[in-house]
PDB file of C-alpha atoms in Angstrom:
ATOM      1  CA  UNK B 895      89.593  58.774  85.764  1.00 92.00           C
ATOM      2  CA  UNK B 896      89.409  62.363  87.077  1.00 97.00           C
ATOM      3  CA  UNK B 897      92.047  64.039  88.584  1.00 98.00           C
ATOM      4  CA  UNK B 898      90.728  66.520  91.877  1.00 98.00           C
ATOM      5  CA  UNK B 899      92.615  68.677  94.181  1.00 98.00           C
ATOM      6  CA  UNK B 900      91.100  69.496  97.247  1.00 98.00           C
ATOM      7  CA  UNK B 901      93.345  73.085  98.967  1.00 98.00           C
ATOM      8  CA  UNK B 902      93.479  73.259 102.878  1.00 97.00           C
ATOM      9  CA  UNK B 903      92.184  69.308 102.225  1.00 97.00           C
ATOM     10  CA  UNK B 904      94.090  67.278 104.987  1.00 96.00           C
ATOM     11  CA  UNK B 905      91.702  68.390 107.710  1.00 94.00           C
ATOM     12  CA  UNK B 906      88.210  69.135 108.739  1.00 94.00           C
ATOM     13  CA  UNK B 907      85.946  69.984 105.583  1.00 97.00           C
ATOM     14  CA  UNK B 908      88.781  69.721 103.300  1.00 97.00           C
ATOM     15  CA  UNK B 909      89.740  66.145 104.402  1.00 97.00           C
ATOM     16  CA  UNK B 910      86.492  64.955 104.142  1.00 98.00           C
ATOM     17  CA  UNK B 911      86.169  66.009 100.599  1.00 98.00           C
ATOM     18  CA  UNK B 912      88.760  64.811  99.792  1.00 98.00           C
ATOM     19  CA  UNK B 913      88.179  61.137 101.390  1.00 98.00           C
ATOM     20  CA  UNK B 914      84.807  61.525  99.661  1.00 98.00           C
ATOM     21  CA  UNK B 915      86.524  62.096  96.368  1.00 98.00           C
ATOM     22  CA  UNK B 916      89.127  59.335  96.541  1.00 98.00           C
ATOM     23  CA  UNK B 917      86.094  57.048  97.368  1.00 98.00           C
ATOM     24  CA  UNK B 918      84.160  57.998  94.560  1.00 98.00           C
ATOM     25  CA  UNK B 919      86.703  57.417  91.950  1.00 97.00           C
ATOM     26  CA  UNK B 920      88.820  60.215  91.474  1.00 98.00           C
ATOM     27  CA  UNK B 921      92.470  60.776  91.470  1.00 98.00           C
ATOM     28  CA  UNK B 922      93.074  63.233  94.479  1.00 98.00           C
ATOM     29  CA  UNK B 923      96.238  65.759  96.171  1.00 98.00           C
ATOM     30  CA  UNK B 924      95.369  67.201  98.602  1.00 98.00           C
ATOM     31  CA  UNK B 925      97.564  70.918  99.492  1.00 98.00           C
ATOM     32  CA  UNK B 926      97.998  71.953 102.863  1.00 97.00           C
ATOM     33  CA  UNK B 927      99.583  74.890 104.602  1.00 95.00           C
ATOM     34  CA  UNK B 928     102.312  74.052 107.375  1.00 88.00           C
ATOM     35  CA  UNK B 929     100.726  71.400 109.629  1.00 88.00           C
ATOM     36  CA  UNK B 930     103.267  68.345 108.185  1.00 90.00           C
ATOM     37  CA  UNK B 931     102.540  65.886 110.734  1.00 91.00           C
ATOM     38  CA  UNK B 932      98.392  65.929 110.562  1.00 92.00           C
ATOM     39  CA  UNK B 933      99.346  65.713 106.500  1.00 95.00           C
ATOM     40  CA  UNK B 934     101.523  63.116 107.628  1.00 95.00           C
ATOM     41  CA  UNK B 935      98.991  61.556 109.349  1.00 95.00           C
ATOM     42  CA  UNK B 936      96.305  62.088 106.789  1.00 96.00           C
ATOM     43  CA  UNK B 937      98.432  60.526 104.002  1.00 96.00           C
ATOM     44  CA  UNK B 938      99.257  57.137 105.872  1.00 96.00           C
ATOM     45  CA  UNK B 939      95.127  57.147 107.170  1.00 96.00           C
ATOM     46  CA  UNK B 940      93.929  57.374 103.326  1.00 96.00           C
ATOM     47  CA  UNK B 941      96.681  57.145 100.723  1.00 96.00           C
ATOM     48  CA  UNK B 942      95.591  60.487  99.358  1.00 97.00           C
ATOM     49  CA  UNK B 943      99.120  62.332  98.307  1.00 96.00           C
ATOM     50  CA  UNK B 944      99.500  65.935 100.428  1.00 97.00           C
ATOM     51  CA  UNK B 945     101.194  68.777  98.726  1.00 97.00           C
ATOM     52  CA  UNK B 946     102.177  71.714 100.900  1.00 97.00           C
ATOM     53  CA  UNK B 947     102.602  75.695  99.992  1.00 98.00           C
ATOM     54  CA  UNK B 948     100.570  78.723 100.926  1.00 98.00           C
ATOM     55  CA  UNK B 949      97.820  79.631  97.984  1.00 98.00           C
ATOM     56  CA  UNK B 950      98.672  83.166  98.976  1.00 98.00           C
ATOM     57  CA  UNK B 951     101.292  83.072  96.667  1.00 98.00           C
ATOM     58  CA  UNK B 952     100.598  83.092  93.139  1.00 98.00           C
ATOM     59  CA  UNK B 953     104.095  81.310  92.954  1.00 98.00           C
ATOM     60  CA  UNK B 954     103.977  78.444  94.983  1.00 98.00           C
ATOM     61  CA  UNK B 955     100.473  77.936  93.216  1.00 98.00           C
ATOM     62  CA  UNK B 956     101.925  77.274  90.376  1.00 98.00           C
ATOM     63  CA  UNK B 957     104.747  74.941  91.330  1.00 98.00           C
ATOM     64  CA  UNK B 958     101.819  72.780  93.181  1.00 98.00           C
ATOM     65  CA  UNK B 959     100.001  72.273  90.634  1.00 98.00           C
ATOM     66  CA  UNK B 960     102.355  71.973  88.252  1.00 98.00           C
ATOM     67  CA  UNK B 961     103.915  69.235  90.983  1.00 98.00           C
ATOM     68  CA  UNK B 962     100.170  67.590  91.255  1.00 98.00           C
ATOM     69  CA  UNK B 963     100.075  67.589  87.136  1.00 98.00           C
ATOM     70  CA  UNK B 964     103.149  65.503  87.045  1.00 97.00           C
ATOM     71  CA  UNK B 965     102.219  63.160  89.219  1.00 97.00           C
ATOM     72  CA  UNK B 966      98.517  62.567  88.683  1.00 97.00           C
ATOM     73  CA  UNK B 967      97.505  64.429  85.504  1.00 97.00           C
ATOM     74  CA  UNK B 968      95.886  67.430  84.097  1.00 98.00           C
ATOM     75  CA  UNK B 969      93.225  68.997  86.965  1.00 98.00           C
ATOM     76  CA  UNK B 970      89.754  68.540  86.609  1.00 98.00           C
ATOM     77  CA  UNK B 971      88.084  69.377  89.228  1.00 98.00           C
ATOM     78  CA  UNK B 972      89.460  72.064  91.934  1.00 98.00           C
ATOM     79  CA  UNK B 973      88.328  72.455  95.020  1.00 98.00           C
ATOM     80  CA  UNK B 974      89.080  76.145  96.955  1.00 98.00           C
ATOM     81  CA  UNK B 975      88.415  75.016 100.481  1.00 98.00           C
ATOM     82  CA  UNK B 976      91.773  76.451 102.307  1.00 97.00           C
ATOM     83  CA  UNK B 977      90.950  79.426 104.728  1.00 95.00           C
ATOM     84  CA  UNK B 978      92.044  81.100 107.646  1.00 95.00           C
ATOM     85  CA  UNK B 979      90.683  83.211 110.270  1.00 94.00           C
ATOM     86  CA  UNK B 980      91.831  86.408 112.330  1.00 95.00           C
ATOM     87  CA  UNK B 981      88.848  87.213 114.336  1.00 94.00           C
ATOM     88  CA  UNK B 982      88.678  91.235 115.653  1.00 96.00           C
ATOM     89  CA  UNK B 983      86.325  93.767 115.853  1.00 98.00           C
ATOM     90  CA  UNK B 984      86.837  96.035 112.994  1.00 98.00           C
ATOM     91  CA  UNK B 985      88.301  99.326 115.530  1.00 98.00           C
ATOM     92  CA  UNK B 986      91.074  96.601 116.493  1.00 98.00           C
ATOM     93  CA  UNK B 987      91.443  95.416 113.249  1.00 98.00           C
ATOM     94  CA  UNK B 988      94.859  95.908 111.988  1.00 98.00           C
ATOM     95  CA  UNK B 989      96.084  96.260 108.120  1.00 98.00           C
ATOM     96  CA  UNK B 990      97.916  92.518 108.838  1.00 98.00           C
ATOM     97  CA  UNK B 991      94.879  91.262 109.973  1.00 98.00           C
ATOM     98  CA  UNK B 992      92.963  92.174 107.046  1.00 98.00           C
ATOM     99  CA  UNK B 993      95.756  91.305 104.491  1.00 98.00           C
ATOM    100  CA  UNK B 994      96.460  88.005 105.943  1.00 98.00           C
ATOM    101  CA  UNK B 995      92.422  86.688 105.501  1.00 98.00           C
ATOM    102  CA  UNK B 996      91.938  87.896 102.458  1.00 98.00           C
ATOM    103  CA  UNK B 997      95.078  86.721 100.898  1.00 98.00           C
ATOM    104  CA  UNK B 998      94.229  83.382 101.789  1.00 98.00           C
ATOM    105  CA  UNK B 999      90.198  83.207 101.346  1.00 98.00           C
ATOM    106  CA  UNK B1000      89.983  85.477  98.678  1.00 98.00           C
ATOM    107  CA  UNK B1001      93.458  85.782  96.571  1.00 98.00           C
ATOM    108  CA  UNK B1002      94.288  82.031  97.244  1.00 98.00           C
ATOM    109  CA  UNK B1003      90.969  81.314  95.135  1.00 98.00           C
ATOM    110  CA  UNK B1004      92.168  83.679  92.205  1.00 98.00           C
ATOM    111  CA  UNK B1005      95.879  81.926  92.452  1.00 98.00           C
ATOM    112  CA  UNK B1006      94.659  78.585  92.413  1.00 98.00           C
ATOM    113  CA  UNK B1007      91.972  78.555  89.973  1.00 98.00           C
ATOM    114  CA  UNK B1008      93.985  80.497  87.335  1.00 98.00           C
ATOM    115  CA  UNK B1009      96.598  77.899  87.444  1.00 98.00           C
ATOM    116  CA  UNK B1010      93.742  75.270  86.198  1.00 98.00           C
ATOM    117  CA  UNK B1011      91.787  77.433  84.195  1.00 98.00           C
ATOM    118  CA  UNK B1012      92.884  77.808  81.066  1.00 98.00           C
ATOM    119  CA  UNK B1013      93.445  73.852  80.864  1.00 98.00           C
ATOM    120  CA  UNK B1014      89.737  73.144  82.049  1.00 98.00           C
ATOM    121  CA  UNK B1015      88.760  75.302  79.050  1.00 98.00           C
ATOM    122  CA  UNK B1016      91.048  74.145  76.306  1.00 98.00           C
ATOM    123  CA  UNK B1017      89.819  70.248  77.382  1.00 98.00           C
ATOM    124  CA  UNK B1018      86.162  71.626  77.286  1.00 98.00           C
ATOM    125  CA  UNK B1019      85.846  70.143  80.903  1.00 98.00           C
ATOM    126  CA  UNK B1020      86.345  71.458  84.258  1.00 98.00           C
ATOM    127  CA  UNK B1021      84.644  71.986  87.758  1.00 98.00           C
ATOM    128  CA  UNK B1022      85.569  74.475  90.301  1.00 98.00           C
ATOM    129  CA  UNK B1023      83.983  74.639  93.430  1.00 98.00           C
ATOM    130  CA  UNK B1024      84.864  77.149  96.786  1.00 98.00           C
ATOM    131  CA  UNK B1025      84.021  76.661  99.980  1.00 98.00           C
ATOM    132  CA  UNK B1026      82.524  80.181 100.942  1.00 98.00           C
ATOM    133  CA  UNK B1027      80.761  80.475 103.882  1.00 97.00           C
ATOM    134  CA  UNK B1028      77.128  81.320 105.541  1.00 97.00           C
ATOM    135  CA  UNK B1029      79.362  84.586 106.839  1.00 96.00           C
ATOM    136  CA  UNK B1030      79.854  85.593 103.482  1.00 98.00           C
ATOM    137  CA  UNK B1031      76.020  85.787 102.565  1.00 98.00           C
ATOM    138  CA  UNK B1032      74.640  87.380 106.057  1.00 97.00           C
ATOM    139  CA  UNK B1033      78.089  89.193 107.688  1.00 96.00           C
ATOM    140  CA  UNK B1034      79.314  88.951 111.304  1.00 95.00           C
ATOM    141  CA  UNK B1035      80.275  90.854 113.917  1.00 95.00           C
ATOM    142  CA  UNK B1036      84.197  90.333 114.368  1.00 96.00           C
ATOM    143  CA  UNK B1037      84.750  88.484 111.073  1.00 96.00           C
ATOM    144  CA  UNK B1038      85.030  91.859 108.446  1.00 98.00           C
ATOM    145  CA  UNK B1039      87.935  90.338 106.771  1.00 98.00           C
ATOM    146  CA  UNK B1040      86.372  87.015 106.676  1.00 97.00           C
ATOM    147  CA  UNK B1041      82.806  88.135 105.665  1.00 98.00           C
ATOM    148  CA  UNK B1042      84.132  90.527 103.110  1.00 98.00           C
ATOM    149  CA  UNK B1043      86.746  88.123 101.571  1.00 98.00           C
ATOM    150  CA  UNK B1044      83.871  84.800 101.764  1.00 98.00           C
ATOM    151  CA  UNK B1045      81.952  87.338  99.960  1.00 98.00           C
ATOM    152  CA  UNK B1046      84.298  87.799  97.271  1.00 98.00           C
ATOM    153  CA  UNK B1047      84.202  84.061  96.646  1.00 98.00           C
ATOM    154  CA  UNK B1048      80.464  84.391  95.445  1.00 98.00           C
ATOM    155  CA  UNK B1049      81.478  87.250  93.339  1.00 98.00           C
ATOM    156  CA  UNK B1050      84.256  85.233  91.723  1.00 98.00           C
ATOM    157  CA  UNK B1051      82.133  82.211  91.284  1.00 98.00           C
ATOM    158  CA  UNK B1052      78.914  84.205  89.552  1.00 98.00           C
ATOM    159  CA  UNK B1053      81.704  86.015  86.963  1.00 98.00           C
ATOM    160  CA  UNK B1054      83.741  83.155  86.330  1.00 98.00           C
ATOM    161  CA  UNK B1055      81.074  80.437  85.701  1.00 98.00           C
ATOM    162  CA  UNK B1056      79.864  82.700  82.724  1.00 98.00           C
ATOM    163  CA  UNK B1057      83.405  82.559  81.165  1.00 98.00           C
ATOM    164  CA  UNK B1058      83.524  79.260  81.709  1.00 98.00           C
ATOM    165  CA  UNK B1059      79.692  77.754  80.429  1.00 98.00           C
ATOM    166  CA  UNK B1060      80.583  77.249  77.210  1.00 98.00           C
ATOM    167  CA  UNK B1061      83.711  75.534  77.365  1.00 98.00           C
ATOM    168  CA  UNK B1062      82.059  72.879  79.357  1.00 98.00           C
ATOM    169  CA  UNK B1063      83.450  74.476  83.346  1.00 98.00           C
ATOM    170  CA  UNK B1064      81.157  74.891  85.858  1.00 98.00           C
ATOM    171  CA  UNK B1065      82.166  76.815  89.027  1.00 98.00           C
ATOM    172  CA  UNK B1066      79.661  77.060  92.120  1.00 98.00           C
ATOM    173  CA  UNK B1067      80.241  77.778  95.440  1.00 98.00           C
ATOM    174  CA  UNK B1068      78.993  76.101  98.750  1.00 98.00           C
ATOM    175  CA  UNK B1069      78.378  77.690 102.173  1.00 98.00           C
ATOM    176  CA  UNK B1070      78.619  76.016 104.734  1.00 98.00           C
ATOM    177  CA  UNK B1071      77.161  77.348 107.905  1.00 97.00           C
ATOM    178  CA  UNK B1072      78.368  75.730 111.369  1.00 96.00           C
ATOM    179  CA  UNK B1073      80.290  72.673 111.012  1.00 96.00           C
ATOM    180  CA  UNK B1074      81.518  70.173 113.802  1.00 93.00           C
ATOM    181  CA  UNK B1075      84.933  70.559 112.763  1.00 88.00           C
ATOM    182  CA  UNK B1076      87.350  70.831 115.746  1.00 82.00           C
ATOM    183  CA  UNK B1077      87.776  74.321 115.354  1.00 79.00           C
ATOM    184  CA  UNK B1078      83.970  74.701 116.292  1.00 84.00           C
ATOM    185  CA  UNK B1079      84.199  72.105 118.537  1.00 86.00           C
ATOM    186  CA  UNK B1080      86.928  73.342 120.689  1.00 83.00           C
ATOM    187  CA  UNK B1081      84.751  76.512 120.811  1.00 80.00           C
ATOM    188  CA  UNK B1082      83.277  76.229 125.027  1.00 88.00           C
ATOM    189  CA  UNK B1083      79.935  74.439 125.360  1.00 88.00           C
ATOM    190  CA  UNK B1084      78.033  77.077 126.565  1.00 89.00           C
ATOM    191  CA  UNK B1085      79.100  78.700 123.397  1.00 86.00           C
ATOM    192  CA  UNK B1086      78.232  75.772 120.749  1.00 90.00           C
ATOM    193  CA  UNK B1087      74.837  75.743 122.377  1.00 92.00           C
ATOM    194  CA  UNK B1088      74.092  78.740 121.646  1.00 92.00           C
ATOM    195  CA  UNK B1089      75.511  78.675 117.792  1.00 93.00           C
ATOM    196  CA  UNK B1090      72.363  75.389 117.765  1.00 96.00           C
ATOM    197  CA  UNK B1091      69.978  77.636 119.265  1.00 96.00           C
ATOM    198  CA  UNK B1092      70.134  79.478 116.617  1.00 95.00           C
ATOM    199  CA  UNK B1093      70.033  76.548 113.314  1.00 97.00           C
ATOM    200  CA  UNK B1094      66.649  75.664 112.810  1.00 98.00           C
ATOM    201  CA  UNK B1095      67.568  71.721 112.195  1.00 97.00           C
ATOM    202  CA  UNK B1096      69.012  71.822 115.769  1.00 97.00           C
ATOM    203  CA  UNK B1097      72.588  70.826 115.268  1.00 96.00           C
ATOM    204  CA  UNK B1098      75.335  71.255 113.720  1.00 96.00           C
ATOM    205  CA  UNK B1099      76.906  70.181 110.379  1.00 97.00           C
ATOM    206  CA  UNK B1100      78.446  67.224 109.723  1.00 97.00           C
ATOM    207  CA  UNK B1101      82.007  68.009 107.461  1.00 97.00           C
ATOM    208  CA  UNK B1102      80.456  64.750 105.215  1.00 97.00           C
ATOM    209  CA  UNK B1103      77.750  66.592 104.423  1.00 98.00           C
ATOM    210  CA  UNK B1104      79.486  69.233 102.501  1.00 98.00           C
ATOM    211  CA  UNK B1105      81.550  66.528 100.889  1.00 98.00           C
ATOM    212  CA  UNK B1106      78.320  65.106  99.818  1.00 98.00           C
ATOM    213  CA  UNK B1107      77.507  68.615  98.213  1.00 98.00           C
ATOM    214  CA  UNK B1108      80.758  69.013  96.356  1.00 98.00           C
ATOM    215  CA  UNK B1109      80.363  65.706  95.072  1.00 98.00           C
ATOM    216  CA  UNK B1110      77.715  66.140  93.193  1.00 98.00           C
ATOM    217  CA  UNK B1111      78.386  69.768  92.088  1.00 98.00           C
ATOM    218  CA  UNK B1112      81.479  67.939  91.047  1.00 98.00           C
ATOM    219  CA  UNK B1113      79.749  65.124  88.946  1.00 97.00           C
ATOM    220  CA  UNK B1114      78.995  64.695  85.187  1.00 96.00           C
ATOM    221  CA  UNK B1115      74.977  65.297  86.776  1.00 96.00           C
ATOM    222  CA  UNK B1116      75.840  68.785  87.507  1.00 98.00           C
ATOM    223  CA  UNK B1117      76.619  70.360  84.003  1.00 97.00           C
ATOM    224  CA  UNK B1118      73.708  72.650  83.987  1.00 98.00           C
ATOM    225  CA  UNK B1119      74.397  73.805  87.267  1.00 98.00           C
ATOM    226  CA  UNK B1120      76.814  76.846  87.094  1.00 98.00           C
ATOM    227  CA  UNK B1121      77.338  80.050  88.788  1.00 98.00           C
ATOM    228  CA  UNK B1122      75.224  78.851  91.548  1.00 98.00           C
ATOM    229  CA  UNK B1123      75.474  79.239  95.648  1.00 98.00           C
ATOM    230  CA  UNK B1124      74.689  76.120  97.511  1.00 98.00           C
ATOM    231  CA  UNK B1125      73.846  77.276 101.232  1.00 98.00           C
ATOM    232  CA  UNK B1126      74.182  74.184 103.408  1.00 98.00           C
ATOM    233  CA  UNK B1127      73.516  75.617 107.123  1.00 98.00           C
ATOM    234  CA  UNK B1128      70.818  73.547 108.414  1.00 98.00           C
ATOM    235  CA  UNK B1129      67.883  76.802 107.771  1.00 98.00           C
ATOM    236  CA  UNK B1130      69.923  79.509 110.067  1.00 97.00           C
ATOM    237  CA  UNK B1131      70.106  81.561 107.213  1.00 97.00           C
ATOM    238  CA  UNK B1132      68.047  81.528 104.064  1.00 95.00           C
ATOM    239  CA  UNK B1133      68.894  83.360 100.876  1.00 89.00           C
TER     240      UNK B1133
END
């Protein structure tokens, strides 16, 4: 049995992979930030052990895994879904707002996944996958630190996978476009109906249906598949 840890993975996207995960077989922690009673919650709804610290510390990375290691085993299969958002327009945009996003999105990805790396290589087995996001492919107004850090993700993910090929570690990255998480659907009607105006499918995403994506780019079928972006966003944008 395979050991997965899902970051940011107690709600929305991230609890739904994680769900999906535990369902299909594998051992599962999932970290989380600072919310300890939805963890709480999460834990006692699906028996999935939560881990909290902030993957913008390189640190605290490595105490949580090393803390998920003890308890469940080596990591095979890492999942970089945490992420936060300060939306501005770039002329209000201040050097904390920048810093903040990208140490999560984009940092968090490069402290998490070197904490695993090395092992995933040295078993000749591993699969990384990070939630980037339809932002990161096409931009948006108001999102620069997101957009450019989402972006990064892809970056990472088309270097690494080529260090990792041989050694049996696939990394790929999945963006999502609108989800009905209850970030987007706290977002005012008027405004949600304008976000489906615009996906060609005519609604939005369903979290499960990312799960469903990472668990197959997470599965023994997926070994050829490497380096790759997997744009889930119902047709609004195609690359």
């Amino acid at each position: 049995m395979r050991t997965a840890l899902v970051t940011g993975g107690t709600r929305g996207i991230g609890a739904a992979i994680a769900m999906a995960l535990k369902d299909a077989g594998y051992r599962v922690a999932a970290n989380y930030a600072g919310n300890e009673e939805a963890a709480a919650r999460f834990t006692e709804d699906t028996g999935i052990a939560t881990h909290r610290w902030s993957i913008a510390d390189y640190d605290e990375c490595a105490r949580g895994v090393a803390a998920v290691e003890a308890e469940l085993g080596p990591v095979d299969i890492l999942i970089n879904n945490a992420g936060i958002t300060r939306d501005v327009m770039f002329h209000k945009m201040t050097p904390q707002d920048w810093r903040a996003v990208v140490d999560v999105n984009l940092n968090g990805v490069f402290n998490m996944t070197h904490q695993v790396f090395a092992g995933m290589r040295e078993r000749k087995f591993g699969r990384i996958v990070s939630i980037s996001s339809i932002n990161g492919q096409k931009g948006q107004m108001g999102q620069v630190n997101y957009s450019a850090a989402k972006a990064g993700e892809i970056g990472f993910t088309k270097a690494l996978a080529q260090e990792g090929a041989r050694f049996g570690v696939t990394v790929n990255a999945i963006c999502p476009g609108y989800i009905a998480t209850d970030m987007v659907m706290a977002v005012p009607e008027a405004v949600r109906e304008k976000i489906v105006a615009q996906i060609p499918v005519g609604r939005l995403g369903e979290a499960a249906e990312i799960a469903r994506s990472v668990l197959f780019l997470a599965s023994d079928d997926a070994g050829f598949v490497t380096g790759s972006t997997m744009t889930v966003n119902g047709g609004q944008y195609i690359v």
